[in-house]
Each structure stands twice: as C-alpha cells, then as structure tokens.
Amino acid sequence: APDSNEPMPVAMQQKLMATWKHIEQTIPGTKFNYSFWTEAKPRRSTYPSCRAALIARKHDTKLEDAITHAIQKAYYLKAKNPSDDDTLIDAAVAVGLDADKFAADLRSEAIDQALQAELTFARRNGLNGFPGIMLALGDERLHIPIDYNNPKGMLQHIDSGYAQLEEQ
C-alpha cells in the first residue's frame, strides 16, 4: 500500500480485524492486540515498512528478518502503527541500526528506487501479497501455496514443482 497519511477506511479496518480473527482461529497460538484499531490511528500504508526491511537488508541480510519481526511485533502485539516513522526507527534501533542514519535512509531516493524495483519484480511474477513464495528455475516460475500449519505440504509443493519445472 503506497504512502498515505489518510485514515484507513472503516470497511478496510473491519476486513483486517476479521482477517486477524480468522488467523487466530486457524493458526494455533497466534494473538493480536486489537487495541491497535482504537489507539494507533490506522492508515493503509505499507511502503514505509518495506523500506525499513530494505534498509536493514542493505546493512546485513540477517537484519531483514529481524526488523520484519520487530515491526510485526510492534504492530500486532504492541498496537503501534507500522506506517509511522517512530515505530520503524524503534524497530531499527532494536535490531542494532543507528537511528539517525536509518531515519535518513527511510525517505531516501535510493531506498525508494529499490522498493519500486522490488514491487515491479513481484508484480511481474504474480506476487501480490506478503508473504509470497515462488519457485524459480531458469525463466520458469511456480507459486507455492502457503500453509502455516503444514510446512511439509509446502515442501512437497516445492519438490513436485521443482520436478515439474525441471522436466520442461
């Protein structure tokens, strides 16, 4: 979702709350802090979090997962808005990045260009959500369905997809 300071429409908020409830019911142990919807001034703007992940990756590929986890924890458990720079800067500091450098990078043209390039790649390959898994072999692409409760099933899809793409 592109940068926006507009409040998230109520219908979108309701849809996301319903999604959270569905996830809690289908993925054991998953919890959400619903006070986000009353305390955080929700906006539909995911690009800032994406930029944060790119900045972390630029410093160290291991930091990309760490900052993604920190942002998700802030959003889902601490009711902090992942569209807000302060939330992202706190996540960056938590994973060991310098706050001032991170803040400068967050709105830099270079990071925005990197984000646009990744969005173009994802859309070109039919990845329109997060997370998404795609098996690539040469020029061939195969989407792998995500099943949080059955990673073995996902691995089977990868194995059969690899065999299928290798035969082509």
Short mmCIF file of C-alpha atoms in Angstrom, two decimals:
data_model
loop_
_atom_site.label_atom_id
_atom_site.label_comp_id
_atom_site.label_asym_id
_atom_site.label_seq_id
_atom_site.Cartn_x
_atom_site.Cartn_y
_atom_site.Cartn_z
CA ALA A 1 0.00 0.00 0.00
CA PRO A 2 1.56 3.31 -1.10
CA ASP A 3 2.49 6.10 1.30
CA SER A 4 -0.57 7.77 2.79
CA ASN A 5 -1.49 9.92 5.74
CA GLU A 6 -5.19 9.28 5.16
CA PRO A 7 -7.06 7.30 7.81
CA MET A 8 -7.78 3.73 6.82
CA PRO A 9 -11.40 3.39 5.68
CA VAL A 10 -13.64 1.75 8.27
CA ALA A 11 -14.55 -1.05 5.84
CA MET A 12 -10.85 -1.91 5.45
CA GLN A 13 -10.36 -1.85 9.21
CA GLN A 14 -13.27 -4.24 9.66
CA LYS A 15 -11.93 -6.53 6.95
CA LEU A 16 -8.49 -6.64 8.59
CA MET A 17 -9.96 -7.27 12.04
CA ALA A 18 -11.93 -10.18 10.56
CA THR A 19 -8.72 -11.46 8.97
CA TRP A 20 -6.96 -11.28 12.33
CA LYS A 21 -9.78 -13.26 13.96
CA HIS A 22 -9.63 -15.87 11.20
CA ILE A 23 -5.86 -16.21 11.64
CA GLU A 24 -6.25 -16.61 15.40
CA GLN A 25 -8.76 -19.39 14.80
CA THR A 26 -6.70 -21.25 12.20
CA ILE A 27 -3.11 -20.82 13.40
CA PRO A 28 -2.72 -22.07 16.97
CA GLY A 29 -1.04 -19.67 19.39
CA THR A 30 -1.41 -16.59 17.19
CA LYS A 31 -2.62 -13.48 19.02
CA PHE A 32 -3.32 -9.89 18.03
CA ASN A 33 -3.70 -6.72 20.08
CA TYR A 34 -6.99 -5.30 18.89
CA SER A 35 -6.40 -2.01 20.70
CA PHE A 36 -4.41 -1.08 17.59
CA TRP A 37 -7.72 -0.15 15.96
CA THR A 38 -8.58 2.40 18.64
CA GLU A 39 -5.13 3.65 19.71
CA ALA A 40 -2.93 3.79 16.61
CA LYS A 41 -4.82 5.92 14.07
CA PRO A 42 -4.72 3.19 11.39
CA ARG A 43 -3.52 4.09 7.90
CA ARG A 44 -3.18 1.79 4.92
CA SER A 45 0.47 2.47 4.11
CA THR A 46 2.86 -0.47 3.99
CA TYR A 47 5.63 1.06 1.87
CA PRO A 48 7.42 2.55 4.92
CA SER A 49 7.78 -0.93 6.48
CA CYS A 50 9.01 -2.30 3.18
CA ARG A 51 11.64 0.45 3.02
CA ALA A 52 12.70 -0.41 6.58
CA ALA A 53 13.28 -4.03 5.56
CA LEU A 54 15.34 -2.92 2.55
CA ILE A 55 17.49 -0.65 4.73
CA ALA A 56 18.12 -3.49 7.16
CA ARG A 57 18.98 -5.87 4.30
CA LYS A 58 21.42 -3.29 2.92
CA HIS A 59 23.31 -3.39 6.22
CA ASP A 60 23.15 -7.16 6.74
CA THR A 61 20.83 -9.72 5.16
CA LYS A 62 20.20 -11.24 8.60
CA LEU A 63 18.80 -7.93 9.82
CA GLU A 64 15.97 -8.01 7.27
CA ASP A 65 14.18 -10.83 9.10
CA ALA A 66 14.99 -9.27 12.46
CA ILE A 67 13.48 -5.90 11.59
CA THR A 68 10.47 -7.51 9.92
CA HIS A 69 9.85 -9.43 13.14
CA ALA A 70 10.32 -6.25 15.24
CA ILE A 71 7.86 -4.32 13.05
CA GLN A 72 5.30 -7.12 13.19
CA LYS A 73 5.64 -7.35 16.97
CA ALA A 74 5.12 -3.59 17.28
CA TYR A 75 2.06 -3.73 15.02
CA TYR A 76 0.32 -6.93 16.05
CA LEU A 77 1.23 -7.09 19.74
CA LYS A 78 2.07 -3.55 20.88
CA ALA A 79 -0.61 -1.72 18.84
CA LYS A 80 1.93 0.61 17.20
CA ASN A 81 1.41 1.83 13.68
CA PRO A 82 3.97 0.37 11.24
CA SER A 83 3.27 3.31 8.93
CA ASP A 84 4.80 5.70 11.47
CA ASP A 85 8.48 6.58 11.25
CA ASP A 86 8.82 6.42 15.04
CA THR A 87 7.66 2.79 15.10
CA LEU A 88 10.11 1.89 12.35
CA ILE A 89 13.01 3.77 13.96
CA ASP A 90 12.34 1.96 17.25
CA ALA A 91 12.40 -1.36 15.37
CA ALA A 92 15.66 -0.38 13.66
CA VAL A 93 17.31 0.51 16.96
CA ALA A 94 16.05 -2.77 18.47
CA VAL A 95 17.95 -4.72 15.79
CA GLY A 96 21.11 -2.65 16.15
CA LEU A 97 20.82 0.01 13.45
CA ASP A 98 21.72 3.66 14.02
CA ALA A 99 18.55 5.72 14.49
CA ASP A 100 19.72 8.86 12.66
CA LYS A 101 21.17 7.01 9.68
CA PHE A 102 18.08 4.80 9.46
CA ALA A 103 15.75 7.81 9.59
CA ALA A 104 17.67 9.49 6.77
CA ASP A 105 17.64 6.31 4.68
CA LEU A 106 13.92 5.74 5.27
CA ARG A 107 12.95 8.60 2.95
CA SER A 108 15.93 8.45 0.61
CA GLU A 109 15.51 8.30 -3.14
CA ALA A 110 17.84 5.28 -3.36
CA ILE A 111 15.73 3.19 -0.97
CA ASP A 112 12.53 4.26 -2.73
CA GLN A 113 14.01 3.21 -6.09
CA ALA A 114 14.99 -0.16 -4.59
CA LEU A 115 11.42 -0.59 -3.30
CA GLN A 116 9.95 0.28 -6.69
CA ALA A 117 12.27 -2.24 -8.37
CA GLU A 118 11.17 -4.98 -5.95
CA LEU A 119 7.50 -4.11 -6.45
CA THR A 120 7.96 -4.31 -10.22
CA PHE A 121 9.67 -7.71 -9.89
CA ALA A 122 6.93 -9.03 -7.60
CA ARG A 123 4.09 -7.84 -9.82
CA ARG A 124 5.78 -9.13 -12.96
CA ASN A 125 5.94 -12.54 -11.29
CA GLY A 126 2.39 -12.52 -9.93
CA LEU A 127 3.33 -11.97 -6.28
CA ASN A 128 0.73 -9.57 -4.98
CA GLY A 129 0.82 -10.19 -1.24
CA PHE A 130 3.09 -10.77 1.70
CA PRO A 131 4.34 -13.29 2.29
CA GLY A 132 4.62 -15.00 -1.04
CA ILE A 133 6.69 -17.97 -2.11
CA MET A 134 7.72 -18.61 -5.66
CA LEU A 135 9.94 -21.35 -7.02
CA ALA A 136 12.13 -20.09 -9.86
CA LEU A 137 14.05 -22.35 -12.19
CA GLY A 138 15.56 -20.52 -15.14
CA ASP A 139 12.78 -18.43 -16.67
CA GLU A 140 10.03 -20.62 -15.21
CA ARG A 141 8.07 -19.61 -12.11
CA LEU A 142 5.73 -21.60 -9.90
CA HIS A 143 3.79 -20.17 -6.96
CA ILE A 144 3.88 -22.23 -3.78
CA PRO A 145 0.73 -22.11 -1.63
CA ILE A 146 1.43 -21.09 1.95
CA ASP A 147 0.16 -23.29 4.75
CA TYR A 148 1.35 -22.13 8.17
CA ASN A 149 0.06 -25.30 9.81
CA ASN A 150 1.70 -27.75 7.41
CA PRO A 151 5.22 -26.85 6.26
CA LYS A 152 5.65 -30.43 4.99
CA GLY A 153 2.89 -29.78 2.47
CA MET A 154 4.71 -26.68 1.29
CA LEU A 155 7.93 -28.65 0.91
CA GLN A 156 6.04 -31.26 -1.12
CA HIS A 157 4.77 -28.49 -3.43
CA ILE A 158 8.33 -27.24 -3.81
CA ASP A 159 9.66 -30.73 -4.56
CA SER A 160 6.91 -31.54 -7.09
CA GLY A 161 7.21 -28.05 -8.60
CA TYR A 162 10.94 -28.45 -8.97
CA ALA A 163 10.45 -31.81 -10.74
CA GLN A 164 7.76 -30.25 -12.95
CA LEU A 165 9.90 -27.26 -13.92
CA GLU A 166 12.98 -29.42 -14.45
CA GLU A 167 11.03 -31.56 -16.99
CA GLN A 168 10.09 -28.54 -19.09
#
